[in-house]
PDB file of C-alpha atoms in Angstrom:
ATOM      1  CA  MET A 457      85.874 107.160  69.831  1.00  0.00           C
ATOM      2  CA  ALA A 458      84.960 103.777  70.145  1.00  0.00           C
ATOM      3  CA  GLN A 459      82.294 102.967  72.891  1.00  0.00           C
ATOM      4  CA  HIS A 460      84.300 100.531  74.891  1.00  0.00           C
ATOM      5  CA  ASN A 461      87.409 102.429  75.078  1.00  0.00           C
ATOM      6  CA  GLU A 462      84.989 105.415  76.629  1.00  0.00           C
ATOM      7  CA  LEU A 463      84.054 102.869  79.059  1.00  0.00           C
ATOM      8  CA  GLY A 464      87.335 102.007  80.091  1.00  0.00           C
ATOM      9  CA  ARG A 465      88.342 105.570  80.113  1.00  0.00           C
ATOM     10  CA  TRP A 466      85.273 105.970  82.745  1.00  0.00           C
ATOM     11  CA  GLY A 467      86.259 103.071  84.752  1.00  0.00           C
ATOM     12  CA  GLU A 468      90.022 104.365  85.046  1.00  0.00           C
ATOM     13  CA  GLN A 469      88.727 107.572  86.295  1.00  0.00           C
ATOM     14  CA  GLN A 470      86.351 105.882  88.790  1.00  0.00           C
ATOM     15  CA  ALA A 471      89.244 103.733  90.153  1.00  0.00           C
ATOM     16  CA  ALA A 472      91.551 107.065  90.414  1.00  0.00           C
ATOM     17  CA  ALA A 473      89.296 108.442  92.458  1.00  0.00           C
ATOM     18  CA  PHE A 474      88.554 105.602  94.438  1.00  0.00           C
ATOM     19  CA  LEU A 475      92.120 105.517  95.393  1.00  0.00           C
ATOM     20  CA  GLU A 476      92.748 109.066  96.018  1.00  0.00           C
ATOM     21  CA  ASN A 477      89.620 108.768  98.606  1.00  0.00           C
ATOM     22  CA  LYS A 478      91.690 106.308 100.158  1.00  0.00           C
ATOM     23  CA  GLY A 479      94.604 107.972 100.800  1.00  0.00           C
ATOM     24  CA  TYR A 480      96.533 107.036  97.776  1.00  0.00           C
ATOM     25  CA  GLN A 481      98.898 109.142  95.786  1.00  0.00           C
ATOM     26  CA  VAL A 482      98.383 108.713  92.013  1.00  0.00           C
ATOM     27  CA  LEU A 483     101.397 109.518  90.085  1.00  0.00           C
ATOM     28  CA  HIS A 484     100.215 108.598  86.695  1.00  0.00           C
ATOM     29  CA  ARG A 485      97.468 107.255  84.787  1.00  0.00           C
ATOM     30  CA  ASP A 486      97.723 105.541  81.424  1.00  0.00           C
ATOM     31  CA  TRP A 487     101.846 105.345  81.300  1.00  0.00           C
ATOM     32  CA  LYS A 488     103.027 104.189  78.180  1.00  0.00           C
ATOM     33  CA  VAL A 489     106.200 102.381  77.353  1.00  0.00           C
ATOM     34  CA  GLY A 490     106.044 101.114  73.681  1.00  0.00           C
ATOM     35  CA  HIS A 491     103.097  98.934  73.188  1.00  0.00           C
ATOM     36  CA  ARG A 492     102.275  98.435  76.956  1.00  0.00           C
ATOM     37  CA  ASP A 493     100.701 100.576  79.374  1.00  0.00           C
ATOM     38  CA  LEU A 494      99.862 100.889  82.956  1.00  0.00           C
ATOM     39  CA  ASP A 495      96.648 102.116  84.106  1.00  0.00           C
ATOM     40  CA  ILE A 496      97.573 103.474  87.401  1.00  0.00           C
ATOM     41  CA  VAL A 497     100.733 104.192  89.400  1.00  0.00           C
ATOM     42  CA  ALA A 498      99.955 105.118  92.683  1.00  0.00           C
ATOM     43  CA  ILE A 499     102.071 105.322  96.464  1.00  0.00           C
ATOM     44  CA  THR A 500      99.932 103.436  99.328  1.00  0.00           C
ATOM     45  CA  PRO A 501      98.758 105.605 101.692  1.00  0.00           C
ATOM     46  CA  ASP A 502     101.512 105.058 104.097  1.00  0.00           C
ATOM     47  CA  GLY A 503     104.099 106.107 101.416  1.00  0.00           C
ATOM     48  CA  GLY A 504     105.687 102.663 101.638  1.00  0.00           C
ATOM     49  CA  THR A 505     104.558 100.402  98.338  1.00  0.00           C
ATOM     50  CA  LEU A 506     104.300 101.657  94.340  1.00  0.00           C
ATOM     51  CA  ALA A 507     100.583  99.749  93.587  1.00  0.00           C
ATOM     52  CA  VAL A 508     100.983  99.258  89.752  1.00  0.00           C
ATOM     53  CA  VAL A 509      96.863  98.949  89.340  1.00  0.00           C
ATOM     54  CA  GLU A 510      95.288  97.452  86.341  1.00  0.00           C
ATOM     55  CA  VAL A 511      91.590  98.789  85.616  1.00  0.00           C
ATOM     56  CA  LYS A 512      89.025  96.449  84.408  1.00  0.00           C
ATOM     57  CA  THR A 513      85.444  98.262  83.437  1.00  0.00           C
ATOM     58  CA  ARG A 514      82.762  95.990  82.598  1.00  0.00           C
ATOM     59  CA  ARG A 515      78.897  96.977  82.449  1.00  0.00           C
ATOM     60  CA  ASN A 516      78.082  93.557  83.793  1.00  0.00           C
ATOM     61  CA  THR A 517      79.176  90.331  85.585  1.00  0.00           C
ATOM     62  CA  LEU A 518      76.945  87.931  83.106  1.00  0.00           C
ATOM     63  CA  PHE A 519      79.971  86.382  81.580  1.00  0.00           C
ATOM     64  CA  ALA A 520      82.886  86.587  84.078  1.00  0.00           C
ATOM     65  CA  GLU A 521      84.137  88.572  86.761  1.00  0.00           C
ATOM     66  CA  PRO A 522      86.269  91.814  85.168  1.00  0.00           C
ATOM     67  CA  SER A 523      89.426  90.548  87.073  1.00  0.00           C
ATOM     68  CA  ALA A 524      89.452  87.150  84.950  1.00  0.00           C
ATOM     69  CA  ALA A 525      90.425  89.116  82.220  1.00  0.00           C
ATOM     70  CA  VAL A 526      93.997  89.587  83.426  1.00  0.00           C
ATOM     71  CA  ASP A 527      95.874  86.492  82.281  1.00  0.00           C
ATOM     72  CA  TRP A 528      99.174  85.424  81.947  1.00  0.00           C
ATOM     73  CA  ARG A 529     100.083  87.320  78.830  1.00  0.00           C
ATOM     74  CA  LYS A 530      98.327  90.312  80.823  1.00  0.00           C
ATOM     75  CA  ILE A 531     100.615  89.686  83.492  1.00  0.00           C
ATOM     76  CA  ARG A 532     103.512  89.550  81.442  1.00  0.00           C
ATOM     77  CA  SER A 533     102.899  92.745  79.927  1.00  0.00           C
ATOM     78  CA  LEU A 534     102.521  94.594  82.959  1.00  0.00           C
ATOM     79  CA  THR A 535     105.667  92.934  84.951  1.00  0.00           C
ATOM     80  CA  LEU A 536     107.403  94.345  81.495  1.00  0.00           C
ATOM     81  CA  ALA A 537     105.681  97.678  81.646  1.00  0.00           C
ATOM     82  CA  ALA A 538     106.280  98.163  85.403  1.00  0.00           C
ATOM     83  CA  GLN A 539     109.849  97.116  85.065  1.00  0.00           C
ATOM     84  CA  ALA A 540     110.523  99.753  82.424  1.00  0.00           C
ATOM     85  CA  TYR A 541     108.681 102.431  85.083  1.00  0.00           C
ATOM     86  CA  VAL A 542     110.642 101.443  87.832  1.00  0.00           C
ATOM     87  CA  GLU A 543     113.440 102.509  85.665  1.00  0.00           C
ATOM     88  CA  ARG A 544     112.887 105.103  84.168  1.00  0.00           C
ATOM     89  CA  GLN A 545     111.590 106.707  86.919  1.00  0.00           C
ATOM     90  CA  ARG A 546     114.199 105.401  89.409  1.00  0.00           C
ATOM     91  CA  VAL A 547     111.803 104.032  91.628  1.00  0.00           C
ATOM     92  CA  MET A 548     113.365 102.838  94.890  1.00  0.00           C
ATOM     93  CA  LEU A 549     110.094 101.411  96.395  1.00  0.00           C
ATOM     94  CA  PRO A 550     108.821  97.746  96.667  1.00  0.00           C
ATOM     95  CA  ILE A 551     105.756  96.985  94.201  1.00  0.00           C
ATOM     96  CA  ARG A 552     102.605  95.410  94.562  1.00  0.00           C
ATOM     97  CA  PHE A 553     100.084  94.606  91.402  1.00  0.00           C
ATOM     98  CA  ASP A 554      96.824  95.488  92.289  1.00  0.00           C
ATOM     99  CA  ILE A 555      93.370  95.285  90.202  1.00  0.00           C
ATOM    100  CA  ILE A 556      90.503  97.554  90.475  1.00  0.00           C
ATOM    101  CA  THR A 557      87.216  96.236  88.714  1.00  0.00           C
ATOM    102  CA  VAL A 558      84.346  98.554  87.868  1.00  0.00           C
ATOM    103  CA  VAL A 559      80.785  97.312  86.952  1.00  0.00           C
ATOM    104  CA  THR A 560      78.568 100.083  85.774  1.00  0.00           C
ATOM    105  CA  GLY A 561      74.401  99.465  86.290  1.00  0.00           C
ATOM    106  CA  ASP A 562      72.356 101.388  88.847  1.00  0.00           C
ATOM    107  CA  ASN A 563      74.429 100.759  91.528  1.00  0.00           C
ATOM    108  CA  THR A 564      78.275 100.750  90.152  1.00  0.00           C
ATOM    109  CA  GLN A 565      80.508  98.678  91.782  1.00  0.00           C
ATOM    110  CA  ILE A 566      84.081  99.100  92.634  1.00  0.00           C
ATOM    111  CA  GLU A 567      86.331  96.402  94.215  1.00  0.00           C
ATOM    112  CA  HIS A 568      89.970  96.649  95.001  1.00  0.00           C
ATOM    113  CA  ILE A 569      92.011  93.463  95.025  1.00  0.00           C
ATOM    114  CA  GLU A 570      95.508  94.375  96.600  1.00  0.00           C
ATOM    115  CA  ASP A 571      98.579  92.258  96.012  1.00  0.00           C
ATOM    116  CA  ALA A 572      96.371  90.596  93.116  1.00  0.00           C
ATOM    117  CA  PHE A 573      99.262  88.655  91.445  1.00  0.00           C
ATOM    118  CA  LEU A 574     102.577  88.245  91.363  1.00  0.00           C
ATOM    119  CA  PRO A 575     105.038  89.431  88.654  1.00  0.00           C
ATOM    120  CA  LEU A 576     106.214  87.076  86.012  1.00  0.00           C
ATOM    121  CA  PRO A 577     110.018  86.229  85.231  1.00  0.00           C
ATOM    122  CA  VAL A 578     110.717  87.905  82.152  1.00  0.00           C
ATOM    123  CA  ASN A 579     113.702  87.906  79.748  1.00  0.00           C
ATOM    124  CA  ARG A 580     114.387  91.040  77.718  1.00  0.00           C
TER     125      ARG A 580
END
């Protein structure tokens, strides 16, 4: 496996543990539909919202913040994948889109951005 894939998988593990420690119930990790995927799907601690979480892992922030990698194309892809998830899993909860950034180094830093973006309108 390529080194960047291993780093991404490690970051997703860190993010899932972070969410669980905050009281989230992680339902799925790396959920796929076609060529799209959702990194983490979880229920918020109060049980009232489905959080679709995009995880961005970087070794450092020298060039850009990890959350900057979530552009309109990624948001569109996440919107379509989340729509498929809701339909297939018959989810009846409100949905929000979060981003978790994981920056490695001597002191791993994790930032959770709740309600990071709104879904884009899409035509299938």
